[in-house]
PDB file of C-alpha atoms in Angstrom:
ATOM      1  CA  UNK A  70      97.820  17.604   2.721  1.00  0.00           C
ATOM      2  CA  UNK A  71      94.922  19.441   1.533  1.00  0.00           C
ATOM      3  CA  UNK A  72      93.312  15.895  -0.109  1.00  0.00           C
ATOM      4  CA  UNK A  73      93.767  14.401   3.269  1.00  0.00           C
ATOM      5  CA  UNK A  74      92.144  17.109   5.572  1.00  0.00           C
ATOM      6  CA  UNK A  75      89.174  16.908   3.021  1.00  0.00           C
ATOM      7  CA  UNK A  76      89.001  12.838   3.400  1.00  0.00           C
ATOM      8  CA  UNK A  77      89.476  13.267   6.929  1.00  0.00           C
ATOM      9  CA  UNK A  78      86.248  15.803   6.940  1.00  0.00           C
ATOM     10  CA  UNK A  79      84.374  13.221   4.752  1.00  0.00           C
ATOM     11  CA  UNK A  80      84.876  10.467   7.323  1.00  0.00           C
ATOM     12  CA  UNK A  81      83.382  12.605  10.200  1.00  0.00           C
ATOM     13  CA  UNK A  82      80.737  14.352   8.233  1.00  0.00           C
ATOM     14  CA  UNK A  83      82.188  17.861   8.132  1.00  0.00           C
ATOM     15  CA  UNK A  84      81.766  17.387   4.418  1.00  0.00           C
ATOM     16  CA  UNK A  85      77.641  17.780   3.970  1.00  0.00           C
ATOM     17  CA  UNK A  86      76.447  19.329   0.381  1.00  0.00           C
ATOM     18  CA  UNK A  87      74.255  21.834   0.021  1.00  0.00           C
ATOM     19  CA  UNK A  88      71.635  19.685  -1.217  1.00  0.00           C
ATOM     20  CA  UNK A  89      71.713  18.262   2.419  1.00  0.00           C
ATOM     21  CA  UNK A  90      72.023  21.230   4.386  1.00  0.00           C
ATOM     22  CA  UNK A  91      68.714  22.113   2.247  1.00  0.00           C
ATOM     23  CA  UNK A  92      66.956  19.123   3.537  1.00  0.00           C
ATOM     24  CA  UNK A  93      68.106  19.353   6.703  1.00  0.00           C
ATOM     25  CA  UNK A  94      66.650  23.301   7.188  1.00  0.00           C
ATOM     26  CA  UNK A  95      63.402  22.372   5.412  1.00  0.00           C
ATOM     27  CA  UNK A  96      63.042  19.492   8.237  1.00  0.00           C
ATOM     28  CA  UNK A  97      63.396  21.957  11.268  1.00  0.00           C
ATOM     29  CA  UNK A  98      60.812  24.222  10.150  1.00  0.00           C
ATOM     30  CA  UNK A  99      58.560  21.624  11.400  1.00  0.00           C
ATOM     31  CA  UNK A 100      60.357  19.991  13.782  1.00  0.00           C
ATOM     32  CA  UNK A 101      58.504  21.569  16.542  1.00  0.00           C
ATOM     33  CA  UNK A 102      54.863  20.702  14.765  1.00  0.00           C
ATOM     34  CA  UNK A 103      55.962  16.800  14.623  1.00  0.00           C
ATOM     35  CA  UNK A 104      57.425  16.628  18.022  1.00  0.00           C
ATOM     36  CA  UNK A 105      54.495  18.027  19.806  1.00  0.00           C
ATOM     37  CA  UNK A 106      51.908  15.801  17.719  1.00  0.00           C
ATOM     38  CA  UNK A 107      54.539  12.314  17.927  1.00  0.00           C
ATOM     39  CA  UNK A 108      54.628  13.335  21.943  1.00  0.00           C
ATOM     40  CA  UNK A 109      50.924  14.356  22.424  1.00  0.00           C
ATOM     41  CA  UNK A 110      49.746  10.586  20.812  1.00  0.00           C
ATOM     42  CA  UNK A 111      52.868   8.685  22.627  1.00  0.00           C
ATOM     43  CA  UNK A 112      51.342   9.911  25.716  1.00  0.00           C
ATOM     44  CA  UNK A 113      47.623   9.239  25.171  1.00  0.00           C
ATOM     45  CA  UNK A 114      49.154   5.509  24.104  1.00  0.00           C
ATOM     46  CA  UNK A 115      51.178   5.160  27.075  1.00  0.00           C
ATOM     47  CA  UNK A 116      47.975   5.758  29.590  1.00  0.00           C
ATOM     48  CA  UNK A 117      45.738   3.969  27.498  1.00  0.00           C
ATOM     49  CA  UNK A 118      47.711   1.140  27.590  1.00  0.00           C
ATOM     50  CA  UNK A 119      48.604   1.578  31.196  1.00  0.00           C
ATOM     51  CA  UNK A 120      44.574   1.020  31.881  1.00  0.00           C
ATOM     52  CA  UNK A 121      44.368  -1.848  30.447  1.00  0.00           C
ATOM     53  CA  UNK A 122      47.773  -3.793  31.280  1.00  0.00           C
ATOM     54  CA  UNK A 123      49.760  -5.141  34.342  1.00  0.00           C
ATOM     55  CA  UNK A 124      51.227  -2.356  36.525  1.00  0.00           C
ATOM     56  CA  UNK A 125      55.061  -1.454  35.358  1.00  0.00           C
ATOM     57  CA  UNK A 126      54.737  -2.664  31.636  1.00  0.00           C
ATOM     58  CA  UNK A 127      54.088   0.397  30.075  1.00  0.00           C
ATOM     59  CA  UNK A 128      57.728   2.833  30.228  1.00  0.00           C
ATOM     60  CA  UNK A 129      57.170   6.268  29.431  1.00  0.00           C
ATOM     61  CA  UNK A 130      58.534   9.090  31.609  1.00  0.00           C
ATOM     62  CA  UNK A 131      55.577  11.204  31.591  1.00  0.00           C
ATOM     63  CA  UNK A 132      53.625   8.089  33.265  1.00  0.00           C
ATOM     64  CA  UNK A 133      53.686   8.871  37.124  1.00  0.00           C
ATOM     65  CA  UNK A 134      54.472   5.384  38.002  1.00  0.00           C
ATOM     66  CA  UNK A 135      57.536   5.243  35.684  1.00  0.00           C
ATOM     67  CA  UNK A 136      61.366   5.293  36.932  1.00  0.00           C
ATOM     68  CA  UNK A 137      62.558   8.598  36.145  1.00  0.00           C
ATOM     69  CA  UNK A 138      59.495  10.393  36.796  1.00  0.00           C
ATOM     70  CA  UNK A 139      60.395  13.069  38.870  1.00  0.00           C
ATOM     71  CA  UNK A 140      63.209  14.120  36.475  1.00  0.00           C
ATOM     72  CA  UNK A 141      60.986  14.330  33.886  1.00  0.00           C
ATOM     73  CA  UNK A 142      58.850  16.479  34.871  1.00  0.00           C
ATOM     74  CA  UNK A 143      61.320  18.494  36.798  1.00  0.00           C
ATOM     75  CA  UNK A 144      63.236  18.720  33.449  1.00  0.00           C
ATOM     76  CA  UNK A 145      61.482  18.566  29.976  1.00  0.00           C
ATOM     77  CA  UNK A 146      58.456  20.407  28.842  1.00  0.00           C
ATOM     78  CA  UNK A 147      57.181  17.656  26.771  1.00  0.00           C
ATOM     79  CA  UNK A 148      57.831  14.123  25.670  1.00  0.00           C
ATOM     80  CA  UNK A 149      58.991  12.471  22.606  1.00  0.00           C
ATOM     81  CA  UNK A 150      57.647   9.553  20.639  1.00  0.00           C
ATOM     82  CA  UNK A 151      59.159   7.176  21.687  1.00  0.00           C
ATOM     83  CA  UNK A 152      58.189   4.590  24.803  1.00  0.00           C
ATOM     84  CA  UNK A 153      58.278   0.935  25.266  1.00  0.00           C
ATOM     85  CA  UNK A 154      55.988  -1.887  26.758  1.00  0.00           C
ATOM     86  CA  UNK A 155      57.128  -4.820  28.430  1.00  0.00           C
ATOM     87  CA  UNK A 156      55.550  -7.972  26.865  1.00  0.00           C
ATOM     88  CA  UNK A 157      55.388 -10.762  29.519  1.00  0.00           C
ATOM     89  CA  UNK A 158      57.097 -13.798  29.322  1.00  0.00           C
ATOM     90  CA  UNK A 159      53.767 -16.011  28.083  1.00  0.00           C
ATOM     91  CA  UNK A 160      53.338 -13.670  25.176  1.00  0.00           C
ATOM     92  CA  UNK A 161      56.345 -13.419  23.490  1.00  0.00           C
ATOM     93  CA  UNK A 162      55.888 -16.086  21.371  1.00  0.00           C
ATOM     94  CA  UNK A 163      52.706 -14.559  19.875  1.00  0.00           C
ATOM     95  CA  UNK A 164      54.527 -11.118  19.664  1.00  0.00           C
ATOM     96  CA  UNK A 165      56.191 -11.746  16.084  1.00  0.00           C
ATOM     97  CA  UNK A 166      52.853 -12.578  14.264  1.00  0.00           C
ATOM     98  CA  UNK A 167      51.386  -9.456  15.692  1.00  0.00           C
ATOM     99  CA  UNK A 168      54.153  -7.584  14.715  1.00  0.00           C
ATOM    100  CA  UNK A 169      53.625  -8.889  10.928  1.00  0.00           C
ATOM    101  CA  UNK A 170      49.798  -8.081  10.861  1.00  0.00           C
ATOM    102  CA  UNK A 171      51.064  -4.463  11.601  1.00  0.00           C
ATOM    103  CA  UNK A 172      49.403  -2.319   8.504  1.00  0.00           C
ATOM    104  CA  UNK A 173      50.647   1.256   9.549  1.00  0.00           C
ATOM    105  CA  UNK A 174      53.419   0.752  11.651  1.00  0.00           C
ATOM    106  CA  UNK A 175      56.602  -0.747  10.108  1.00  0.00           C
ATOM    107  CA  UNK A 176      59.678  -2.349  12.217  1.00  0.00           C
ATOM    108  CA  UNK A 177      62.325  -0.786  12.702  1.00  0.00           C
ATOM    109  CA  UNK A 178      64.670   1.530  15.047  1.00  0.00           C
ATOM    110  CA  UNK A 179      65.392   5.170  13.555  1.00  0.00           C
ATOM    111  CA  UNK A 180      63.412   7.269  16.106  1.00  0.00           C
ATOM    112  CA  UNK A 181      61.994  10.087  15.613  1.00  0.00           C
ATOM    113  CA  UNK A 182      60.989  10.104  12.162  1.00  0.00           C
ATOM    114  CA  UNK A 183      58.003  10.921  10.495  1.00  0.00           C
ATOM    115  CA  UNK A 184      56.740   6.919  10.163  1.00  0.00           C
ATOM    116  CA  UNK A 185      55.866   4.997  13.205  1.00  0.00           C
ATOM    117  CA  UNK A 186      57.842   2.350  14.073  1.00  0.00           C
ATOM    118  CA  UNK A 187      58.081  -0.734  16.107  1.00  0.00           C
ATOM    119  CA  UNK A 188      61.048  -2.582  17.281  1.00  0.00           C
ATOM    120  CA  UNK A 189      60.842  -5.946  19.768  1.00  0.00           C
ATOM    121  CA  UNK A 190      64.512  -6.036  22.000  1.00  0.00           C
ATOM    122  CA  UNK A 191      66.459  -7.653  24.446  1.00  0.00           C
ATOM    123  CA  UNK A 192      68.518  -5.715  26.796  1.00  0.00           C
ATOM    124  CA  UNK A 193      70.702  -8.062  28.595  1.00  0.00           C
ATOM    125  CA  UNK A 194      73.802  -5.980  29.810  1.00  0.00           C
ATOM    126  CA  UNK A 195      71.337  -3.513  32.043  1.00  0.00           C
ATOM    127  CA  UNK A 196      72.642  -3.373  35.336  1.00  0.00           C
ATOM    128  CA  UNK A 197      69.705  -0.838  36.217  1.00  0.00           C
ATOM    129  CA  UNK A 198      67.156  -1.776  39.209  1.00  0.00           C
ATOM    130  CA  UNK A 199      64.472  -1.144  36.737  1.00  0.00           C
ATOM    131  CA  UNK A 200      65.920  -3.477  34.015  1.00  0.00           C
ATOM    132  CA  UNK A 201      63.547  -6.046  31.975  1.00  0.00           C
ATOM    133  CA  UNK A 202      65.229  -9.149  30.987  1.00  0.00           C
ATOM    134  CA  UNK A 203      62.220 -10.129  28.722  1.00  0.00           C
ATOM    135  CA  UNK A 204      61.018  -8.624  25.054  1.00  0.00           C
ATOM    136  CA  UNK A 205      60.674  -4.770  25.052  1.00  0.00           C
ATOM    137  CA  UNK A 206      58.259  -3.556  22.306  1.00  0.00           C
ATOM    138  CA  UNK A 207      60.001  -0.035  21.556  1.00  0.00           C
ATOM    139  CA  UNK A 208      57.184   2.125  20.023  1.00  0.00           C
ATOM    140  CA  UNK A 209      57.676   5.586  17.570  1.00  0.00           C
ATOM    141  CA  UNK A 210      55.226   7.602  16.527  1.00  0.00           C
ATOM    142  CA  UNK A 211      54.960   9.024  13.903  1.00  0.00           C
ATOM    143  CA  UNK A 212      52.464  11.248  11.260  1.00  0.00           C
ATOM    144  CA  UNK A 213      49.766   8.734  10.391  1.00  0.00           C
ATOM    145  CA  UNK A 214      46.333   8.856  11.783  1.00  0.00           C
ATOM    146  CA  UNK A 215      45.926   8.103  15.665  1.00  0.00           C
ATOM    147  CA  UNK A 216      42.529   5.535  14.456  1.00  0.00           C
ATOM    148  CA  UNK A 217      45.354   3.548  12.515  1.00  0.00           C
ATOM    149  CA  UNK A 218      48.488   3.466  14.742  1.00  0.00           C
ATOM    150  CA  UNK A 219      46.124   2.326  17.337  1.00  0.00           C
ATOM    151  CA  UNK A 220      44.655  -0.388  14.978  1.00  0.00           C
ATOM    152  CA  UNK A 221      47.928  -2.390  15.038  1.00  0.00           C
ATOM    153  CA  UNK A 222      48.707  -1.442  18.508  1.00  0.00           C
ATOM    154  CA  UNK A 223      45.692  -2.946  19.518  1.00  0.00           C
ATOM    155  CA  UNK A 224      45.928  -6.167  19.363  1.00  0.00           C
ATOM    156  CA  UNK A 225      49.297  -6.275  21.160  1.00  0.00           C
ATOM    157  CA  UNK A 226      47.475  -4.593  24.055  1.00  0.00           C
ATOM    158  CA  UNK A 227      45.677  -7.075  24.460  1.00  0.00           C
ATOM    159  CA  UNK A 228      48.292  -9.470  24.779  1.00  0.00           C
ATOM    160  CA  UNK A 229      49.650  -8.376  26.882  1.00  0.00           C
ATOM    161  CA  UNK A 230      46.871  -7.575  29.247  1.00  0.00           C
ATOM    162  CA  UNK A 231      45.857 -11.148  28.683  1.00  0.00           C
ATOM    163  CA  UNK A 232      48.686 -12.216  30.232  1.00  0.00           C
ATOM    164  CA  UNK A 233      48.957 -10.276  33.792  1.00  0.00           C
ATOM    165  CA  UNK A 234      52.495 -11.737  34.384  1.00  0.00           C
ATOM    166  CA  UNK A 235      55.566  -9.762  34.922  1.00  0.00           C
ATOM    167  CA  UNK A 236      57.344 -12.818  34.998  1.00  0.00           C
ATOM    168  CA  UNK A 237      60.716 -11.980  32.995  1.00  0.00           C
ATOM    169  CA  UNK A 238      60.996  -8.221  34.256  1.00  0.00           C
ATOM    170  CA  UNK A 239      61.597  -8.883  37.863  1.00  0.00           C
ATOM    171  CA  UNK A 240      61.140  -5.391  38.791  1.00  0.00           C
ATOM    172  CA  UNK A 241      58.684  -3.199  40.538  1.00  0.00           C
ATOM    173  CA  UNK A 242      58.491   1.079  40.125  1.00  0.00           C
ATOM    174  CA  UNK A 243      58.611   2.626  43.515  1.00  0.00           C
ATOM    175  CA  UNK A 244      55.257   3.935  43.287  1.00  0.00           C
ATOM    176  CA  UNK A 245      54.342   0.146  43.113  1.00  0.00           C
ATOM    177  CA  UNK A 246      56.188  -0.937  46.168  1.00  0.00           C
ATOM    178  CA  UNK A 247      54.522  -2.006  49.879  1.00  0.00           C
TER     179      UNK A 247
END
């Protein structure tokens, strides 16, 4: 029995070592530096972006205009990381070469980290008012210097603002509506 209850712990990771438990205290003794510096340059992305794109393709909570707004700030202090752009219809096609030419960022999906990350999706089971049906950009940010991140960000801005279109997303933020 006693074999089987330690398996069992294994399988739902009840079982950590100490070497990870190590690794995993080290990491919170920062965790509050890297969140507010990830959140602090998400933000100043999001609104940067946001001046220079279509209305409703940047998503970020703390943006005004975003669904979800009013939560936000009604419930968190701060933001993470992590927000997304909506790239229009016309420019998805160009998206995956941009992507490539990315020097600092990398692709991939484990938010949060210390690495910035990009990762192009598809959500097509969203039932949500708000949903895109075209490519989301997901963006992460993480330690490396602002001047770089925004190096290979910069050319998918202007992508996107080249083409004005929201013609995939379909949807319009209340603080956009007549």
């Amino acid at each position: 029995m006693h074999r089987r209850l330690k398996d069992t712990m294994r399988m739902i990771g009840l079982g950590v070592s100490p070497d990870d438990c190590a690794l995993a205290l080290r990491g919170m003794e920062t965790m509050g530096v890297r969140l507010a510096h990830s959140g602090r340059v998400a933000i100043e992305f999001a609104k940067r972006i946001e001046s220079r794109v279509a209305p409703g393709l940047v998503l970020h909570p703390a943006l005004p205009a975003a669904p979800g707004h009013d939560v936000w700030k009604r419930d968190f202090a701060g933001a993470s990381g992590v927000f997304s752009v909506v790239i229009p219809a016309n420019a998805e096609e160009a998206l995956p070469d941009l992507l490539t030419a990315a020097k600092t960022f990398s692709i991939g999906a484990s938010w949060g980290g210390t690495h910035s990350l990009l990762a192009p999706m598809t959500i097509s089971r969203a039932a949500d008012e708000n949903a895109h049906a075209g490519t989301i950009l997901r963006i992460s940010i993480g330690l490396e210097d602002e001047d770089d991140l925004w190096a290979d960000l910069e050319p998918i801005v202007d992508l996107v603002a080249s083409e004005p279109t929201i013609a995939k997303t379909g949807c319009t933020y209340p603080a956009q509506q007549q």
